[in-house]
Short mmCIF file of C-alpha atoms in Angstrom, two decimals:
data_model
loop_
_atom_site.label_atom_id
_atom_site.label_comp_id
_atom_site.label_asym_id
_atom_site.label_seq_id
_atom_site.Cartn_x
_atom_site.Cartn_y
_atom_site.Cartn_z
CA PRO C 1 0.01 0.00 0.00
CA GLY C 2 1.18 3.47 -0.88
CA LEU C 3 3.45 2.27 -3.72
CA THR C 4 2.79 3.39 -7.31
CA ALA C 5 4.76 3.24 -10.53
CA GLU C 6 4.73 5.42 -13.63
CA ILE C 7 6.43 5.67 -17.00
CA LYS C 8 6.54 8.92 -18.96
CA TYR C 9 7.73 9.50 -22.49
CA GLN C 10 8.18 12.82 -24.28
CA TYR C 11 8.99 13.44 -27.92
CA GLU C 12 9.88 16.85 -29.31
CA ARG C 13 10.62 17.99 -32.84
CA GLN C 14 11.37 21.51 -34.03
CA GLU C 15 12.21 22.79 -37.48
CA SER C 16 13.21 26.25 -38.61
CA ASN C 17 13.68 27.36 -42.23
CA THR C 18 14.87 30.89 -42.88
CA ARG C 19 14.98 32.61 -46.27
CA ASN C 20 16.59 36.05 -46.38
CA LEU C 21 16.57 37.72 -49.81
CA GLN C 22 18.81 40.76 -50.25
CA ASP C 23 17.52 42.53 -53.33
CA THR C 24 19.87 43.88 -56.01
CA ALA C 25 19.09 47.42 -54.84
CA SER C 26 19.88 46.66 -51.21
CA TYR C 27 23.07 48.02 -49.67
CA ALA C 28 24.34 44.54 -48.71
CA ALA C 29 24.07 43.24 -52.27
CA ARG C 30 25.46 46.39 -53.93
CA ASN C 31 28.36 46.62 -51.51
CA LEU C 32 29.42 42.98 -52.03
CA ILE C 33 29.07 43.15 -55.83
CA ASN C 34 31.04 46.40 -56.04
CA SER C 35 33.74 45.24 -53.62
CA PHE C 36 34.66 42.24 -55.75
CA SER C 37 34.28 43.94 -59.13
CA GLN C 38 37.48 43.66 -61.20
CA VAL C 39 38.02 46.65 -63.52
CA ASP C 40 40.29 46.32 -66.54
CA GLY C 41 42.31 49.55 -66.58
CA SER C 42 43.01 49.40 -70.29
CA THR C 43 39.49 48.68 -71.54
CA GLY C 44 37.35 49.82 -68.64
CA LEU C 45 35.44 46.56 -68.75
CA VAL C 46 34.13 45.26 -65.43
CA ASN C 47 34.31 41.61 -64.45
CA TYR C 48 31.68 40.91 -61.81
CA VAL C 49 33.11 38.15 -59.62
CA VAL C 50 29.90 38.37 -57.57
CA PRO C 51 27.26 38.27 -60.32
CA LEU C 52 24.67 40.97 -60.67
CA GLY C 53 21.42 40.07 -58.98
CA SER C 54 19.98 39.43 -55.57
CA ILE C 55 21.70 37.45 -52.82
CA LEU C 56 19.68 34.70 -51.17
CA ASN C 57 20.66 33.42 -47.71
CA LEU C 58 19.19 30.07 -46.73
CA SER C 59 19.32 28.61 -43.23
CA ASN C 60 17.75 25.40 -41.89
CA SER C 61 17.81 23.93 -38.41
CA TYR C 62 16.31 20.80 -36.94
CA THR C 63 16.02 19.53 -33.37
CA GLU C 64 14.67 16.18 -32.19
CA SER C 65 14.62 14.90 -28.62
CA ASN C 66 13.42 11.76 -26.89
CA ASN C 67 12.96 11.57 -23.14
CA ILE C 68 11.80 8.56 -21.13
CA ARG C 69 11.45 8.27 -17.37
CA GLY C 70 10.46 5.41 -15.08
CA GLN C 71 9.65 6.20 -11.46
CA LEU C 72 8.45 4.50 -8.27
CA ASN C 73 6.48 6.60 -5.77
CA PHE C 74 5.81 5.75 -2.15
CA ASN C 75 3.53 7.67 0.19
CA LYS C 76 2.32 6.41 3.53
CA SER C 77 1.02 8.00 6.73
CA TRP C 78 0.25 6.34 10.05
CA SER C 79 -0.26 7.65 13.57
CA LYS C 80 2.09 10.64 13.87
CA HIS C 81 4.40 9.59 11.03
CA SER C 82 4.51 10.25 7.32
CA VAL C 83 6.93 8.98 4.68
CA SER C 84 7.23 9.93 1.01
CA ALA C 85 9.87 8.76 -1.42
CA ILE C 86 10.62 8.47 -5.11
CA LEU C 87 13.12 6.34 -7.01
CA GLY C 88 13.64 6.57 -10.74
CA ALA C 89 15.78 6.63 -13.83
CA GLU C 90 15.72 8.88 -16.88
CA SER C 91 17.25 8.73 -20.34
CA ARG C 92 17.35 11.63 -22.81
CA GLN C 93 18.67 12.08 -26.33
CA ILE C 94 18.90 15.39 -28.20
CA LYS C 95 19.85 15.64 -31.88
CA ASN C 96 20.59 18.99 -33.53
CA LYS C 97 21.27 19.56 -37.23
CA SER C 98 21.76 22.80 -39.16
CA ASP C 99 22.97 23.99 -42.56
CA GLN C 100 23.44 27.32 -44.28
CA ASN C 101 24.02 28.42 -47.85
CA ILE C 102 24.28 31.57 -49.98
CA VAL C 103 23.06 31.87 -53.57
CA TYR C 104 24.39 34.73 -55.72
CA GLY C 105 22.81 36.25 -58.82
CA PHE C 106 19.37 35.14 -57.70
CA ASN C 107 16.26 36.17 -59.62
CA ASN C 108 13.06 35.55 -57.73
CA ASP C 109 11.01 35.37 -60.95
CA LEU C 110 13.22 33.14 -63.09
CA ILE C 111 14.90 31.22 -60.23
CA PRO C 112 18.33 31.03 -61.91
CA THR C 113 21.65 30.98 -60.07
CA SER C 114 25.11 32.02 -61.20
CA PRO C 115 28.35 30.15 -60.43
CA VAL C 116 30.82 31.95 -58.18
CA ASP C 117 34.54 31.30 -57.65
CA PHE C 118 35.00 30.69 -53.92
CA VAL C 119 38.46 29.16 -54.29
CA ASN C 120 40.58 32.05 -55.56
CA PRO C 121 41.10 35.42 -53.83
CA TYR C 122 40.22 38.67 -55.55
CA THR C 123 41.31 42.22 -54.94
CA ASP C 124 38.79 44.29 -53.05
CA TYR C 125 37.92 47.32 -55.18
CA ALA C 126 37.74 49.67 -52.19
CA SER C 127 40.53 48.46 -49.88
CA GLY C 128 42.93 46.97 -52.40
CA TYR C 129 43.46 43.87 -50.31
CA SER C 130 42.85 40.33 -51.52
CA ASP C 131 39.85 38.51 -50.11
CA TYR C 132 37.60 35.53 -50.79
CA VAL C 133 33.95 35.70 -51.75
CA PRO C 134 32.03 34.41 -48.70
CA ASN C 135 30.38 31.10 -49.56
CA GLY C 136 28.26 30.95 -46.42
CA LEU C 137 28.25 27.15 -46.60
CA SER C 138 28.16 25.34 -43.27
CA PHE C 139 26.91 22.08 -41.81
CA SER C 140 26.71 20.99 -38.20
CA GLU C 141 25.27 18.05 -36.33
CA THR C 142 25.36 17.05 -32.66
CA LEU C 143 23.92 14.08 -30.79
CA ASN C 144 23.93 14.23 -27.00
CA ARG C 145 22.73 11.52 -24.66
CA PHE C 146 22.11 11.77 -20.93
CA VAL C 147 21.31 9.13 -18.31
CA SER C 148 20.20 9.83 -14.74
CA PHE C 149 19.41 7.76 -11.67
CA TYR C 150 17.80 9.55 -8.76
CA GLY C 151 15.94 9.11 -5.50
CA ASN C 152 14.79 11.17 -2.56
CA THR C 153 12.87 10.56 0.61
CA ALA C 154 11.28 12.65 3.35
CA TYR C 155 10.07 11.69 6.80
CA THR C 156 7.65 13.94 8.74
CA TYR C 157 6.72 13.65 12.41
CA LYS C 158 3.51 15.17 13.77
CA GLU C 159 3.22 17.22 10.56
CA LYS C 160 5.81 19.53 12.12
CA TYR C 161 9.30 18.17 11.68
CA THR C 162 10.62 16.94 8.37
CA PHE C 163 13.91 15.29 7.50
CA SER C 164 14.78 14.78 3.83
CA ALA C 165 17.59 13.42 1.71
CA SER C 166 18.22 13.08 -2.01
CA ALA C 167 20.79 11.44 -4.25
CA ARG C 168 21.37 11.62 -7.99
CA LYS C 169 23.90 10.37 -10.51
CA ASP C 170 24.12 11.74 -14.04
CA ALA C 171 26.10 10.69 -17.08
CA SER C 172 26.52 11.93 -20.63
CA ASN C 173 28.28 11.03 -23.87
CA LEU C 174 29.82 14.46 -24.34
CA PHE C 175 33.05 14.07 -26.29
CA GLY C 176 36.23 15.03 -24.50
CA VAL C 177 34.87 14.73 -20.97
CA ASN C 178 37.21 12.93 -18.59
CA THR C 179 36.13 9.42 -17.62
CA ASN C 180 35.78 10.45 -13.97
CA ASP C 181 33.49 13.27 -15.00
CA LYS C 182 31.11 11.18 -17.10
CA TRP C 183 29.30 9.92 -13.97
CA ASN C 184 28.76 12.73 -11.50
CA PRO C 185 27.11 12.08 -8.12
CA PHE C 186 24.97 14.72 -6.46
CA GLY C 187 23.28 14.66 -3.08
CA SER C 188 21.60 16.79 -0.45
CA ALA C 189 20.06 16.63 3.02
CA GLY C 190 17.57 18.98 4.64
CA VAL C 191 15.30 19.71 7.57
CA ALA C 192 12.07 21.65 7.87
CA TRP C 193 10.05 22.95 10.81
CA ASN C 194 6.38 23.78 10.36
CA ILE C 195 6.09 26.40 13.06
CA SER C 196 2.45 27.14 12.28
CA LYS C 197 1.53 23.65 13.60
CA GLU C 198 2.91 24.40 17.05
CA LYS C 199 0.46 25.19 19.82
CA PHE C 200 2.27 28.36 20.81
CA TYR C 201 1.94 29.82 17.34
CA ASN C 202 -1.12 31.97 16.81
CA VAL C 203 -0.58 34.69 14.24
CA SER C 204 -3.74 35.28 12.22
CA SER C 205 -2.00 37.59 9.73
CA LEU C 206 0.50 34.83 8.90
CA PRO C 207 -1.38 31.54 9.16
CA TYR C 208 1.36 29.40 7.60
CA LEU C 209 5.02 29.57 8.54
CA LYS C 210 7.72 27.00 7.80
CA ILE C 211 11.48 27.20 8.10
CA ARG C 212 13.60 25.08 5.78
CA ALA C 213 17.33 24.41 5.56
CA SER C 214 19.21 22.13 3.21
CA TYR C 215 22.76 21.45 2.08
CA GLY C 216 24.01 19.63 -0.99
CA ILE C 217 25.68 19.83 -4.36
CA SER C 218 24.24 20.10 -7.86
CA GLY C 219 25.51 21.00 -11.29
CA ASN C 220 24.84 21.61 -14.96
CA VAL C 221 26.57 20.14 -17.99
CA ASP C 222 28.95 22.52 -19.75
CA GLN C 223 28.50 21.58 -23.42
CA THR C 224 31.06 24.13 -24.62
CA LYS C 225 34.06 22.02 -23.50
#
Protein backbone atom coordinates (compact mmCIF):
# COMPACT_ATOMS: atom_id res chain seq x y z
CA PRO A 1 0.00 0.00 0.00
CA GLY A 2 1.18 3.46 -0.89
CA LEU A 3 3.44 2.27 -3.73
CA THR A 4 2.78 3.39 -7.31
CA ALA A 5 4.76 3.24 -10.54
CA GLU A 6 4.73 5.42 -13.63
CA ILE A 7 6.43 5.67 -17.00
CA LYS A 8 6.54 8.92 -18.96
CA TYR A 9 7.73 9.50 -22.50
CA GLN A 10 8.17 12.82 -24.27
CA TYR A 11 8.99 13.44 -27.92
CA GLU A 12 9.88 16.84 -29.31
CA ARG A 13 10.61 17.99 -32.84
CA GLN A 14 11.38 21.51 -34.03
CA GLU A 15 12.22 22.79 -37.48
CA SER A 16 13.20 26.26 -38.62
CA ASN A 17 13.67 27.35 -42.23
CA THR A 18 14.87 30.90 -42.88
CA ARG A 19 14.98 32.61 -46.27
CA ASN A 20 16.59 36.06 -46.39
CA LEU A 21 16.57 37.72 -49.80
CA GLN A 22 18.81 40.76 -50.24
CA ASP A 23 17.52 42.53 -53.33
CA THR A 24 19.86 43.88 -56.01
CA ALA A 25 19.09 47.42 -54.84
CA SER A 26 19.88 46.66 -51.20
CA TYR A 27 23.07 48.02 -49.67
CA ALA A 28 24.34 44.54 -48.71
CA ALA A 29 24.07 43.24 -52.28
CA ARG A 30 25.45 46.40 -53.93
CA ASN A 31 28.36 46.61 -51.52
CA LEU A 32 29.42 42.98 -52.03
CA ILE A 33 29.07 43.15 -55.83
CA ASN A 34 31.04 46.40 -56.03
CA SER A 35 33.74 45.24 -53.62
CA PHE A 36 34.65 42.23 -55.75
CA SER A 37 34.28 43.95 -59.13
CA GLN A 38 37.48 43.67 -61.20
CA VAL A 39 38.01 46.65 -63.53
CA ASP A 40 40.29 46.32 -66.54
CA GLY A 41 42.31 49.55 -66.58
CA SER A 42 43.01 49.40 -70.30
CA THR A 43 39.49 48.68 -71.54
CA GLY A 44 37.36 49.83 -68.63
CA LEU A 45 35.44 46.56 -68.75
CA VAL A 46 34.13 45.26 -65.44
CA ASN A 47 34.31 41.61 -64.45
CA TYR A 48 31.68 40.91 -61.80
CA VAL A 49 33.12 38.14 -59.61
CA VAL A 50 29.90 38.37 -57.58
CA PRO A 51 27.27 38.27 -60.32
CA LEU A 52 24.67 40.98 -60.67
CA GLY A 53 21.42 40.08 -58.98
CA SER A 54 19.98 39.43 -55.57
CA ILE A 55 21.70 37.46 -52.82
CA LEU A 56 19.68 34.70 -51.17
CA ASN A 57 20.65 33.43 -47.72
CA LEU A 58 19.19 30.06 -46.73
CA SER A 59 19.31 28.61 -43.23
CA ASN A 60 17.75 25.40 -41.90
CA SER A 61 17.81 23.94 -38.41
CA TYR A 62 16.31 20.80 -36.93
CA THR A 63 16.02 19.53 -33.37
CA GLU A 64 14.67 16.19 -32.20
CA SER A 65 14.63 14.90 -28.63
CA ASN A 66 13.42 11.76 -26.89
CA ASN A 67 12.96 11.57 -23.14
CA ILE A 68 11.80 8.55 -21.13
CA ARG A 69 11.45 8.26 -17.37
CA GLY A 70 10.46 5.41 -15.07
CA GLN A 71 9.65 6.20 -11.46
CA LEU A 72 8.44 4.50 -8.27
CA ASN A 73 6.48 6.60 -5.77
CA PHE A 74 5.82 5.74 -2.15
CA ASN A 75 3.54 7.67 0.19
CA LYS A 76 2.31 6.41 3.54
CA SER A 77 1.02 8.00 6.73
CA TRP A 78 0.25 6.34 10.05
CA SER A 79 -0.26 7.65 13.56
CA LYS A 80 2.10 10.64 13.87
CA HIS A 81 4.40 9.60 11.04
CA SER A 82 4.51 10.25 7.32
CA VAL A 83 6.94 8.99 4.68
CA SER A 84 7.22 9.93 1.01
CA ALA A 85 9.87 8.76 -1.41
CA ILE A 86 10.62 8.47 -5.12
CA LEU A 87 13.12 6.34 -7.01
CA GLY A 88 13.63 6.56 -10.74
CA ALA A 89 15.78 6.62 -13.84
CA GLU A 90 15.71 8.88 -16.88
CA SER A 91 17.26 8.72 -20.34
CA ARG A 92 17.35 11.63 -22.81
CA GLN A 93 18.68 12.08 -26.33
CA ILE A 94 18.91 15.38 -28.21
CA LYS A 95 19.84 15.65 -31.89
CA ASN A 96 20.59 18.99 -33.54
CA LYS A 97 21.28 19.57 -37.23
CA SER A 98 21.76 22.80 -39.16
CA ASP A 99 22.97 23.98 -42.56
CA GLN A 100 23.44 27.33 -44.28
CA ASN A 101 24.02 28.42 -47.86
CA ILE A 102 24.27 31.57 -49.98
CA VAL A 103 23.06 31.87 -53.57
CA TYR A 104 24.39 34.73 -55.72
CA GLY A 105 22.81 36.26 -58.82
CA PHE A 106 19.37 35.14 -57.70
CA ASN A 107 16.26 36.18 -59.62
CA ASN A 108 13.06 35.55 -57.73
CA ASP A 109 11.00 35.37 -60.94
CA LEU A 110 13.22 33.15 -63.09
CA ILE A 111 14.90 31.23 -60.22
CA PRO A 112 18.33 31.02 -61.91
CA THR A 113 21.65 30.98 -60.07
CA SER A 114 25.11 32.03 -61.20
CA PRO A 115 28.35 30.15 -60.43
CA VAL A 116 30.82 31.95 -58.18
CA ASP A 117 34.53 31.30 -57.65
CA PHE A 118 34.99 30.69 -53.92
CA VAL A 119 38.46 29.16 -54.30
CA ASN A 120 40.59 32.05 -55.56
CA PRO A 121 41.10 35.41 -53.83
CA TYR A 122 40.22 38.66 -55.55
CA THR A 123 41.32 42.22 -54.94
CA ASP A 124 38.79 44.28 -53.05
CA TYR A 125 37.92 47.32 -55.18
CA ALA A 126 37.74 49.67 -52.19
CA SER A 127 40.53 48.46 -49.89
CA GLY A 128 42.94 46.97 -52.40
CA TYR A 129 43.46 43.87 -50.31
CA SER A 130 42.85 40.33 -51.52
CA ASP A 131 39.85 38.51 -50.12
CA TYR A 132 37.60 35.52 -50.79
CA VAL A 133 33.95 35.69 -51.74
CA PRO A 134 32.02 34.41 -48.70
CA ASN A 135 30.38 31.10 -49.57
CA GLY A 136 28.26 30.94 -46.42
CA LEU A 137 28.25 27.15 -46.61
CA SER A 138 28.17 25.35 -43.28
CA PHE A 139 26.91 22.08 -41.82
CA SER A 140 26.71 20.99 -38.20
CA GLU A 141 25.26 18.04 -36.32
CA THR A 142 25.36 17.06 -32.65
CA LEU A 143 23.94 14.07 -30.80
CA ASN A 144 23.94 14.24 -27.00
CA ARG A 145 22.73 11.51 -24.66
CA PHE A 146 22.11 11.77 -20.93
CA VAL A 147 21.31 9.13 -18.31
CA SER A 148 20.21 9.83 -14.75
CA PHE A 149 19.41 7.76 -11.67
CA TYR A 150 17.80 9.56 -8.76
CA GLY A 151 15.95 9.11 -5.51
CA ASN A 152 14.79 11.17 -2.57
CA THR A 153 12.87 10.57 0.61
CA ALA A 154 11.28 12.64 3.35
CA TYR A 155 10.07 11.70 6.80
CA THR A 156 7.64 13.94 8.74
CA TYR A 157 6.72 13.65 12.41
CA LYS A 158 3.51 15.17 13.76
CA GLU A 159 3.22 17.22 10.55
CA LYS A 160 5.81 19.53 12.12
CA TYR A 161 9.30 18.18 11.68
CA THR A 162 10.61 16.93 8.37
CA PHE A 163 13.90 15.29 7.49
CA SER A 164 14.78 14.78 3.84
CA ALA A 165 17.59 13.42 1.71
CA SER A 166 18.22 13.08 -2.00
CA ALA A 167 20.79 11.44 -4.25
CA ARG A 168 21.36 11.62 -7.99
CA LYS A 169 23.89 10.37 -10.50
CA ASP A 170 24.12 11.74 -14.04
CA ALA A 171 26.10 10.68 -17.08
CA SER A 172 26.52 11.92 -20.63
CA ASN A 173 28.28 11.03 -23.87
CA LEU A 174 29.82 14.47 -24.34
CA PHE A 175 33.04 14.07 -26.29
CA GLY A 176 36.24 15.04 -24.50
CA VAL A 177 34.87 14.73 -20.97
CA ASN A 178 37.20 12.94 -18.58
CA THR A 179 36.13 9.42 -17.62
CA ASN A 180 35.79 10.44 -13.97
CA ASP A 181 33.49 13.27 -15.00
CA LYS A 182 31.10 11.17 -17.10
CA TRP A 183 29.30 9.91 -13.97
CA ASN A 184 28.76 12.73 -11.51
CA PRO A 185 27.11 12.07 -8.13
CA PHE A 186 24.98 14.72 -6.46
CA GLY A 187 23.28 14.66 -3.07
CA SER A 188 21.60 16.79 -0.45
CA ALA A 189 20.05 16.64 3.01
CA GLY A 190 17.57 18.98 4.64
CA VAL A 191 15.30 19.71 7.57
CA ALA A 192 12.07 21.66 7.88
CA TRP A 193 10.05 22.95 10.82
CA ASN A 194 6.38 23.78 10.36
CA ILE A 195 6.09 26.40 13.06
CA SER A 196 2.45 27.14 12.28
CA LYS A 197 1.54 23.65 13.60
CA GLU A 198 2.92 24.40 17.04
CA LYS A 199 0.45 25.19 19.82
CA PHE A 200 2.27 28.36 20.82
CA TYR A 201 1.94 29.83 17.33
CA ASN A 202 -1.12 31.97 16.82
CA VAL A 203 -0.59 34.69 14.24
CA SER A 204 -3.74 35.27 12.21
CA SER A 205 -2.00 37.58 9.73
CA LEU A 206 0.50 34.83 8.90
CA PRO A 207 -1.39 31.53 9.17
CA TYR A 208 1.35 29.40 7.60
CA LEU A 209 5.02 29.57 8.54
CA LYS A 210 7.71 27.00 7.80
CA ILE A 211 11.49 27.20 8.11
CA ARG A 212 13.61 25.08 5.78
CA ALA A 213 17.33 24.41 5.56
CA SER A 214 19.22 22.13 3.21
CA TYR A 215 22.76 21.45 2.08
CA GLY A 216 24.02 19.63 -0.99
CA ILE A 217 25.68 19.83 -4.37
CA SER A 218 24.23 20.10 -7.86
CA GLY A 219 25.51 21.00 -11.29
CA ASN A 220 24.85 21.61 -14.96
CA VAL A 221 26.57 20.14 -17.99
CA ASP A 222 28.95 22.52 -19.75
CA GLN A 223 28.50 21.59 -23.41
CA THR A 224 31.07 24.13 -24.62
CA LYS A 225 34.06 22.02 -23.50
